[in-house]
Short mmCIF file of C-alpha atoms in Angstrom, two decimals:
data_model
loop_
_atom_site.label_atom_id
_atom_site.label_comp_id
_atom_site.label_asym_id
_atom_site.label_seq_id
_atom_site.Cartn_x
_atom_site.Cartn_y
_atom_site.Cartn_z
CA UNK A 1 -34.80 133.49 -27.81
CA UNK A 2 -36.46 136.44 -25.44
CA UNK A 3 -38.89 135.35 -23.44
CA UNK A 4 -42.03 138.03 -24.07
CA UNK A 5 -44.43 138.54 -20.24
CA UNK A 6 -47.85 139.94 -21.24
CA UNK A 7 -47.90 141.49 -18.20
CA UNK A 8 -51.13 142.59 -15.83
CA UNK A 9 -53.85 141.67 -18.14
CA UNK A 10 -57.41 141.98 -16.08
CA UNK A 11 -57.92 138.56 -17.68
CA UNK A 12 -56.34 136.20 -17.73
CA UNK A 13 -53.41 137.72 -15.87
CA UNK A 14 -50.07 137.42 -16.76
CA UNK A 15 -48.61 135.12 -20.24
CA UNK A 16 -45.80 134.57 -20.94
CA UNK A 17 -44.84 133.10 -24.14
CA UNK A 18 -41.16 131.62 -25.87
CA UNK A 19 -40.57 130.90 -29.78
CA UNK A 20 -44.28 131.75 -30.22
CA UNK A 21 -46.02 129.45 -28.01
CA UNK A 22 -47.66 130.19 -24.85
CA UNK A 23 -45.48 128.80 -21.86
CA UNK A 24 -47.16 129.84 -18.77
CA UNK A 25 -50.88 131.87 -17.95
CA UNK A 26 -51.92 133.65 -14.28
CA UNK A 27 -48.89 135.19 -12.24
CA UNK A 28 -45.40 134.79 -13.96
CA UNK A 29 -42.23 135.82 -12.24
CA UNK A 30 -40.35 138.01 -14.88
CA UNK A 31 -37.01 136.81 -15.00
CA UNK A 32 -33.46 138.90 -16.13
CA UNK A 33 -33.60 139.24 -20.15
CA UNK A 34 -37.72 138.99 -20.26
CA UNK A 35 -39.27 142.06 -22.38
CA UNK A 36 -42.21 142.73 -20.82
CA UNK A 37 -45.26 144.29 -22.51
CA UNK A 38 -47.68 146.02 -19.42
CA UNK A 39 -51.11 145.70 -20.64
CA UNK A 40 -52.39 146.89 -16.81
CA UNK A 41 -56.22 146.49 -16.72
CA UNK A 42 -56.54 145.14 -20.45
CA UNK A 43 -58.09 142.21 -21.19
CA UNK A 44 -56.02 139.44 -23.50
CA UNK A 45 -58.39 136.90 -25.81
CA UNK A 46 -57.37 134.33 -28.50
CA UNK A 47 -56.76 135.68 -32.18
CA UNK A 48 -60.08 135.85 -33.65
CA UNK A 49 -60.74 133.61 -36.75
CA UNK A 50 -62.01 134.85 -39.60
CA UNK A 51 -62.81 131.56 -41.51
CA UNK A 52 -64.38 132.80 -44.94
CA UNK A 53 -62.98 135.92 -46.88
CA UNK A 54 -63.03 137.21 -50.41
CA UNK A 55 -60.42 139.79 -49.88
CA UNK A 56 -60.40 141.16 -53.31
CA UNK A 57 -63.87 142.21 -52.93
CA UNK A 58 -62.55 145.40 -51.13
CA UNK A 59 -62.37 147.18 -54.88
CA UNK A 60 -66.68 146.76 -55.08
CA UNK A 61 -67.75 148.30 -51.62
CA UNK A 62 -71.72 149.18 -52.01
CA UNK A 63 -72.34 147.78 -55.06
CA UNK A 64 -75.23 145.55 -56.07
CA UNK A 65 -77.42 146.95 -53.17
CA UNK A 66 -80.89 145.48 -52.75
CA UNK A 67 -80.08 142.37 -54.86
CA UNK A 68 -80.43 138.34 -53.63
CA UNK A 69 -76.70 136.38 -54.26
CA UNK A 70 -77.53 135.60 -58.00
CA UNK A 71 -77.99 139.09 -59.31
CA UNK A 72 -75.24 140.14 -56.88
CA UNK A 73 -72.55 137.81 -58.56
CA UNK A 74 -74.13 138.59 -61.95
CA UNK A 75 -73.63 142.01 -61.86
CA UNK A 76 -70.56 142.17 -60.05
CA UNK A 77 -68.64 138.97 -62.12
CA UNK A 78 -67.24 141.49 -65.09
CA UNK A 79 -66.03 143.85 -63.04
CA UNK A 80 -64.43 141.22 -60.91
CA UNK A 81 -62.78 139.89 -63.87
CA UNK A 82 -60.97 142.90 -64.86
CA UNK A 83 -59.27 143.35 -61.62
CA UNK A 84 -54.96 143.08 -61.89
CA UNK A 85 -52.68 141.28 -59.53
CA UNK A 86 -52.03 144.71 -58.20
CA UNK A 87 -55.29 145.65 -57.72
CA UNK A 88 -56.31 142.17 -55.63
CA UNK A 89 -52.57 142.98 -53.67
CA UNK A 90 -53.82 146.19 -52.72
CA UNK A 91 -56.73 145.67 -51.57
CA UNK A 92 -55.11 142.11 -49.66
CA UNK A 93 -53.62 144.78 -47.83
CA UNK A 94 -56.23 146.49 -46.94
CA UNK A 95 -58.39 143.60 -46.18
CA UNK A 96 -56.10 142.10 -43.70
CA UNK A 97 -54.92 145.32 -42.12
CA UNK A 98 -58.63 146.03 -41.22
CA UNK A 99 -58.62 141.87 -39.80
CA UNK A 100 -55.74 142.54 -37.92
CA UNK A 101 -56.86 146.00 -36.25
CA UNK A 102 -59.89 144.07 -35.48
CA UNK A 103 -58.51 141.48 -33.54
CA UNK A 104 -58.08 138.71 -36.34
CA UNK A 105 -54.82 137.03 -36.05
CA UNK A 106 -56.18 133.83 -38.97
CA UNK A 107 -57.81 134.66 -42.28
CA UNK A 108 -58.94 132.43 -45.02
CA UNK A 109 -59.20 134.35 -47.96
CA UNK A 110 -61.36 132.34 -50.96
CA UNK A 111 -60.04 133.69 -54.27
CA UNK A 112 -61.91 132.13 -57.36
CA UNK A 113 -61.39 134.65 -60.10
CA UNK A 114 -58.11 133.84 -61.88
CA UNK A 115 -58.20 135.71 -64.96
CA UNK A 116 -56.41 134.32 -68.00
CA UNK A 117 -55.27 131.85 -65.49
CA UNK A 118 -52.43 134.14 -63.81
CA UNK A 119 -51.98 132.38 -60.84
CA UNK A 120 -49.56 134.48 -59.46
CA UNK A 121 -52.79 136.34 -57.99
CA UNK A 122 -52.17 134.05 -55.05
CA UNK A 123 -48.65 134.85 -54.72
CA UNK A 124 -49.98 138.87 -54.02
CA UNK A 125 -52.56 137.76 -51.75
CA UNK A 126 -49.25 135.24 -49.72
CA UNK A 127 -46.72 138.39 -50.11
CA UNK A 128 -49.61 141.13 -48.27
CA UNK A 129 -50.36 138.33 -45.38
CA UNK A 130 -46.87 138.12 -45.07
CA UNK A 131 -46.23 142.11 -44.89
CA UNK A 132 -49.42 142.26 -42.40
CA UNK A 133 -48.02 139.31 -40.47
CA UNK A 134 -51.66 137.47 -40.23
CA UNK A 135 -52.23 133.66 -40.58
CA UNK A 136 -53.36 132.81 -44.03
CA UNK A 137 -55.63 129.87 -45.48
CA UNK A 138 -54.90 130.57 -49.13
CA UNK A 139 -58.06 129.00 -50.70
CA UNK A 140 -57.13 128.26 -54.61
CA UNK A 141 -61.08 129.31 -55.56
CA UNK A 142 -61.96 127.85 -59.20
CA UNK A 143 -65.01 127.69 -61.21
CA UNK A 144 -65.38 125.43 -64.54
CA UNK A 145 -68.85 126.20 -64.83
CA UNK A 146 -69.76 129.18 -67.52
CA UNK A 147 -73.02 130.25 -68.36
CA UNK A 148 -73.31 128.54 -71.79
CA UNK A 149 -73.41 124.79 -69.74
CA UNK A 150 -75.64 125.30 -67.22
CA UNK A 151 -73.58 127.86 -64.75
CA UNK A 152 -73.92 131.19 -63.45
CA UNK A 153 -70.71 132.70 -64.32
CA UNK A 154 -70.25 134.46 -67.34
CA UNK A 155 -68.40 131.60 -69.79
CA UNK A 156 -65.16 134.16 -69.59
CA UNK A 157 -64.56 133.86 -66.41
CA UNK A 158 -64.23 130.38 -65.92
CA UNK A 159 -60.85 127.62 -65.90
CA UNK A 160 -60.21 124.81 -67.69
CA UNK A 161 -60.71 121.86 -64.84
CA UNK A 162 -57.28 120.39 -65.63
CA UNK A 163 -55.30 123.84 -65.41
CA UNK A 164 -57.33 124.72 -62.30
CA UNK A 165 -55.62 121.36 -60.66
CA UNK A 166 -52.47 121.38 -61.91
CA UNK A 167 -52.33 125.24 -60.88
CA UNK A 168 -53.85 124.36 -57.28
CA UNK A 169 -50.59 122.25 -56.99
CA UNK A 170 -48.46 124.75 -58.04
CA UNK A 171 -49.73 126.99 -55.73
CA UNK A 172 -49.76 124.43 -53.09
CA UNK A 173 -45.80 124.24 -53.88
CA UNK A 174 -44.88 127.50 -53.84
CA UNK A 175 -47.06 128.41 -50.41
CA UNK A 176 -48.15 126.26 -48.31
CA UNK A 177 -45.94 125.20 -45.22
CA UNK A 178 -48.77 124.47 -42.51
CA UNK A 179 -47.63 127.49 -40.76
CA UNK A 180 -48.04 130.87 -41.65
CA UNK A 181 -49.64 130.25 -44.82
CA UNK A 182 -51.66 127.31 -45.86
CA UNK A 183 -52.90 126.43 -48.96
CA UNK A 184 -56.72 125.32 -49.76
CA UNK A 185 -58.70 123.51 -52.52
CA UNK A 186 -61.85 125.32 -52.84
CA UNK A 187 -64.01 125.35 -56.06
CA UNK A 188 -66.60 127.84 -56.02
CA UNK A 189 -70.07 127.09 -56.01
CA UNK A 190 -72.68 124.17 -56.89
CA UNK A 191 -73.52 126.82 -59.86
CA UNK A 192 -70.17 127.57 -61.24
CA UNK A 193 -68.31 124.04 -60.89
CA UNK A 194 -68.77 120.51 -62.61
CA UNK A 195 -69.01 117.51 -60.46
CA UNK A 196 -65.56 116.29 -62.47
CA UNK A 197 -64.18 119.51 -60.61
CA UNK A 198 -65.77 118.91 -57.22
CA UNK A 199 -64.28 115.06 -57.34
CA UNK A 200 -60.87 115.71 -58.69
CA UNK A 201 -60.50 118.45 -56.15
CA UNK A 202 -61.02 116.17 -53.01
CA UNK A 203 -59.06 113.39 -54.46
CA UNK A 204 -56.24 116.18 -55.02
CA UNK A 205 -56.68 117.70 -51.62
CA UNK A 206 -56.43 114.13 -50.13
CA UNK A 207 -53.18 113.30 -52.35
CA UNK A 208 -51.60 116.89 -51.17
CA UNK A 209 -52.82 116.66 -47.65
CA UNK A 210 -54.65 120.05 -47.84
CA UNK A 211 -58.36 120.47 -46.58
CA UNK A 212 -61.21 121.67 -48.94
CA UNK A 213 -63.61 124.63 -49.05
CA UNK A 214 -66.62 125.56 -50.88
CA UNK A 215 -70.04 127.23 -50.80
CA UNK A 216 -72.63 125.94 -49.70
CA UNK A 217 -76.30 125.81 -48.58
CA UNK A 218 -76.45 129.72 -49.05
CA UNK A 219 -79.47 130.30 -50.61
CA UNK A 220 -83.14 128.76 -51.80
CA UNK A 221 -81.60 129.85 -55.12
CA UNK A 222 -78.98 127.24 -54.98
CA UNK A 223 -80.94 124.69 -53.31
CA UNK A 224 -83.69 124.83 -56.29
CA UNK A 225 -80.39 124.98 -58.92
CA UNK A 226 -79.08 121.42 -57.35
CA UNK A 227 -82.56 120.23 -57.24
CA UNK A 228 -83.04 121.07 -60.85
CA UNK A 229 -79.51 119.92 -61.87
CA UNK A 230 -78.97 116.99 -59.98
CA UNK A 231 -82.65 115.74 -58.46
CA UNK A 232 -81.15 115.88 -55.06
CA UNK A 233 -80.23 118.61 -52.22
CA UNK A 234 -76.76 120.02 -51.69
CA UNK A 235 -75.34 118.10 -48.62
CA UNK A 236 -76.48 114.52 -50.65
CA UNK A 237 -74.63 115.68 -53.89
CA UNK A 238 -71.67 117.25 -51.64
CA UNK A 239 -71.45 113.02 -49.56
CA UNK A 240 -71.41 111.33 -53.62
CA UNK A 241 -68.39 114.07 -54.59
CA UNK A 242 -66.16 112.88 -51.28
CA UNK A 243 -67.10 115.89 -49.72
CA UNK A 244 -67.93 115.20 -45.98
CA UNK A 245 -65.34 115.29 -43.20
CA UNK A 246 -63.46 116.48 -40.72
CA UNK A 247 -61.07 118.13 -43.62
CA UNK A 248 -63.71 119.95 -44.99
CA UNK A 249 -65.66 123.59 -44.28
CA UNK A 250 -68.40 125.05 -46.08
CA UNK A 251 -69.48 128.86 -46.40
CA UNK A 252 -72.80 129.93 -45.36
CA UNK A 253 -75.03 126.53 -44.26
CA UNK A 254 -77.49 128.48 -44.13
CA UNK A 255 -80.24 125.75 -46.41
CA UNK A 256 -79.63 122.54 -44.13
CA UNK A 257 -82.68 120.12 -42.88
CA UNK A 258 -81.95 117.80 -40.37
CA UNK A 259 -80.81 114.84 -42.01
CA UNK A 260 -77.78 116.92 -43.72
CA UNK A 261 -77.07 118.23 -40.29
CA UNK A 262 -76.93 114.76 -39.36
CA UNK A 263 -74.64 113.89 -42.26
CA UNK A 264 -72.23 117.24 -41.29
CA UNK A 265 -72.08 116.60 -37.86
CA UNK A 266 -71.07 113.25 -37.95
CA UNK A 267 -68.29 113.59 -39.95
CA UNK A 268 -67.33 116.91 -38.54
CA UNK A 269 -67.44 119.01 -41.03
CA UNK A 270 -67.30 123.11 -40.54
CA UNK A 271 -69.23 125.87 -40.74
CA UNK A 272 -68.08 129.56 -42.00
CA UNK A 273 -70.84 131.61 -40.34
CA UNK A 274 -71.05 134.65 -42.20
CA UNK A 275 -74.09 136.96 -40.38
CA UNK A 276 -73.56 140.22 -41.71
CA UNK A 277 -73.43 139.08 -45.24
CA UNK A 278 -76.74 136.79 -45.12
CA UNK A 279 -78.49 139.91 -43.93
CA UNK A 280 -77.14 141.70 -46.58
CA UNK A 281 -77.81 139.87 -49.58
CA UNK A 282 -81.01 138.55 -47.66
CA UNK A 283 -80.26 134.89 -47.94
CA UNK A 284 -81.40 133.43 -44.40
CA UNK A 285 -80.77 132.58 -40.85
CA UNK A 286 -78.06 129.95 -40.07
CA UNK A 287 -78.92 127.56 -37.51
CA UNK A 288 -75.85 127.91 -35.28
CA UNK A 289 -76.69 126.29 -32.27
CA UNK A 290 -78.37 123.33 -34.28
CA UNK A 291 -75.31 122.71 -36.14
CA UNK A 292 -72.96 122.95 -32.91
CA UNK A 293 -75.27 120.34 -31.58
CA UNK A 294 -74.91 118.14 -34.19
CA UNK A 295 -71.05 118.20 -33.96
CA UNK A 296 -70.35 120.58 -36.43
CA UNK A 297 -67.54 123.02 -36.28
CA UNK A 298 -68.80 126.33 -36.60
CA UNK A 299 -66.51 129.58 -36.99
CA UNK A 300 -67.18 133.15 -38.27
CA UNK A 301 -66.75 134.52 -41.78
CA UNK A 302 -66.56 138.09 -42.84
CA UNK A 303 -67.36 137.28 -46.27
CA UNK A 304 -66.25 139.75 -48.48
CA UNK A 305 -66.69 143.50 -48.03
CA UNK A 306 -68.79 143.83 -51.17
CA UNK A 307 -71.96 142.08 -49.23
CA UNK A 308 -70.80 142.96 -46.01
CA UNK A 309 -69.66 146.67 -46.51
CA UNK A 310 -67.58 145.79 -42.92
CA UNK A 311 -63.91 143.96 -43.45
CA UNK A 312 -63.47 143.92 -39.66
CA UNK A 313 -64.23 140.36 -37.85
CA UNK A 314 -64.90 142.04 -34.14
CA UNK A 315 -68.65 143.03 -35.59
CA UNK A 316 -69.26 139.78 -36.39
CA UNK A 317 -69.38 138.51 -33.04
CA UNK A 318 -72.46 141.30 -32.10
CA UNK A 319 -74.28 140.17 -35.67
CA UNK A 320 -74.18 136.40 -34.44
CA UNK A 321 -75.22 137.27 -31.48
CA UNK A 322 -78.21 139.01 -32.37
CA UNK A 323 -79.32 136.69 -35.46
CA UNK A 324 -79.16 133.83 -33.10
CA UNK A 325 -81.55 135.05 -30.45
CA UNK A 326 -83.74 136.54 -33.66
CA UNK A 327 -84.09 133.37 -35.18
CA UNK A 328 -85.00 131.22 -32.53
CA UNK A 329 -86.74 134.42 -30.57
CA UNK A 330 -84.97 133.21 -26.90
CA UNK A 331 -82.45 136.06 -25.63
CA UNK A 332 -80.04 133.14 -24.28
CA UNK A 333 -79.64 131.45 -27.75
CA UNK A 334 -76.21 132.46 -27.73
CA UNK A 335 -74.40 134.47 -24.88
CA UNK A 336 -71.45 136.45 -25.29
CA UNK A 337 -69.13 134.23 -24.22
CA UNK A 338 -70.33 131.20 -26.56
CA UNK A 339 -69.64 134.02 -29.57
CA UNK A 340 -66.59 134.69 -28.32
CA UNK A 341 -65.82 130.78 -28.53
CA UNK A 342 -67.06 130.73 -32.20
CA UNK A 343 -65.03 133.25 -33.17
CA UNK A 344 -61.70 132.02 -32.01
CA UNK A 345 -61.55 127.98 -30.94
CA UNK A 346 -65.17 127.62 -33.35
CA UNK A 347 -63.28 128.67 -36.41
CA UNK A 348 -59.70 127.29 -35.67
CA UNK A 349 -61.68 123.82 -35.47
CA UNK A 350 -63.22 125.09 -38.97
CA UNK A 351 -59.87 125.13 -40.03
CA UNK A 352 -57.88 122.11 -38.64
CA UNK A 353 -55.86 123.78 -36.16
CA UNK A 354 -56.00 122.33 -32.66
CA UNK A 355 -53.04 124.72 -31.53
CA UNK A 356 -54.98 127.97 -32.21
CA UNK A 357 -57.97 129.67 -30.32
CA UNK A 358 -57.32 128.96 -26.80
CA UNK A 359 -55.27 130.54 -24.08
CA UNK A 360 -53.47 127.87 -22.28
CA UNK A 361 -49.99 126.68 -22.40
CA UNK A 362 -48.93 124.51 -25.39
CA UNK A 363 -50.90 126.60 -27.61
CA UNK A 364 -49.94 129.18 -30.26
CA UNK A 365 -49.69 132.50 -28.92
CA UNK A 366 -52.24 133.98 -31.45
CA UNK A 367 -53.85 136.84 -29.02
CA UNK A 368 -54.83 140.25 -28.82
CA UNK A 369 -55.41 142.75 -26.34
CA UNK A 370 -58.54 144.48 -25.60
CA UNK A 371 -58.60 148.13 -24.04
CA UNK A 372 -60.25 147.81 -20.67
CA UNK A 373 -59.95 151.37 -19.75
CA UNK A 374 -63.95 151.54 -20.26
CA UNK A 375 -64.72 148.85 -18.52
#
């Protein structure tokens, strides 16, 4: 195969990289049969990492404005529901064409509205990574949880729990190949799920060998709801279900004391940081650097474009930035180049991948090229 030289790059010089992988990094010696990309004065990063997507969203831009999460989904769950397989493919597209041109080269896209159970929703979201050529975490999204039991979803737009798992498998079969596409188990919400589902997911997961994803800590909302429910907070309820570890990653963490942190951080479980969206829908500050102290994983999330309004990851990085050092009111909180971190190595950590994130040799050659002319 062609050797490809990323060639003049103001940082970090030349690459050069063979069947995908980075081979060599400073000053490489093109050789006879090399195509060489010049990149003079540009700078070359890691693939950002967009670690928490709802991709379908793109159909509700602007909606629901100046409502907290709860009225947001309520209002926005029937028109949700009504949306075909072509619709979600289209706006896949979209979604990851906008990741891509923004320097995303990994997207995990949470998909929990399957309605009438047509699964082969999934297979549209798999076939527009694949035409956009983006690394996909294809998170099988359920909820079991309607309305009429105790849930915030209306009751038609719930699963049965056992055709949720047995679909999550099917999907599993038909996508995932711990490449290019991998496949996720990731029920909803504390609101919109059973325990049964929350269990029988992780013990799935662990059978299949796929990681888990869920919701979590978003809002005082949710935090009062498992109070209420279950007479404990989230992160105790999430250790009885099987739910802490290094194979796990939760959305938001926004809601976390210190002795959950504790209990994350241990076991290493991630963090989808999502910035733009908590502003949005006005649901809190995450502690970023607490939870990166505590050994947590943390990554960025876009969320989805109907509480972000932006489908691009690249703004993300500013928004953490500046939510940091405005919720702990120090200007070094975070620096640039910690962002940077979170948004590439932070959130391939999020997601398993220790050969993602980094420019050195032996890794992936995920990366993207910055124009420098304005520097």
């Amino acid at each position: 195969m062609t050797r490809l030289v990323v060639r003049g790059a103001r940082y970090p010089g030349d690459i050069a990289v063979e069947d995908g992988v980075i081979t060599a990094i400073g000053t490489v010696e093109a050789l006879p049969g090399d195509e060489v990309l010049a990149v003079d004065g540009d700078i070359a990063t890691a693939g950002l990492v967009n670690t928490h997507h709802h991709l379908y969203q793109w159909m509700t831009r602007g909606r629901a404005t100046g409502c907290n999460l709860f009225e947001w989904l309520v209002h926005l769950y029937p028109i949700w529901n009504r949306l075909s397989v072509e619709d979600v493919r289209a706006a896949a597209l979209v979604g990851l064409g906008e990741l891509a041109a923004s320097g995303c080269t990994t997207a995990s896209d949470h998909h929990y509205l399957v309605p009438g159970g047509d699964d082969s929703v999934f297979d549209a979201i798999a076939d527009a990574a694949g035409e956009v050529g983006i690394r996909l975490f294809l998170s099988r999204g359920s909820m079991d949880l309607g309305e009429s039991r105790g849930g915030l979803p209306p009751d038609r737009v719930v699963e049965d729990r056992d055709a949720i798992l047995a679909s999550t498998e099917a999907v599993a079969a038909r996508h995932h190949d711990g490449d290019m596409v991998h496949v996720v188990v990731a029920p909803c919400s504390p609101f919109s799920v059973t325990t049964e589902l929350m269990v029988e997911s992780a013990e799935l997961a662990r059978k299949l060998g796929l990681r888990l994803h869920t919701h979590l800590c978003e809002t005082i909302e949710e935090q009062q709801h498992c109070l209420e429910r279950f007479g404990r907070r989230p992160v105790e309820m999430l250790e009885e279900w099987g739910w802490v570890g290094d194979d796990v990653w939760l959305a938001h963490g926004i809601h976390i004391d210190d002795a959950e942190m504790r209990i994350l951080g241990d076991a290493g479980t991630g963090v989808a940081h999502c910035p733009s969206s908590n502003a949005r829908i006005a649901s809190g500050m995450c502690r970023v650097t607490d939870l990166m102290a505590a050994g947590c994983p943390v990554g960025l999330g876009v969320d989805g474009v109907a509480s972000n309004e932006v489908g691009g990851l690249f703004p993300e990085l500013r928004q953490a930035l500046y939510t940091a050092r405005l919720r702990e009111m120090r200007p070094d909180a975070l620096m640039p180049s910690e962002v940077l971190e979170i948004g590439t190595h932070g959130g391939a950590r999020c997601l398993g991948l220790d050969d993602v994130g980094r420019l050195s040799p032996g890794m992936r050659a995920d990366l993207v090229v910055w124009p420098g002319d304005d520097l």
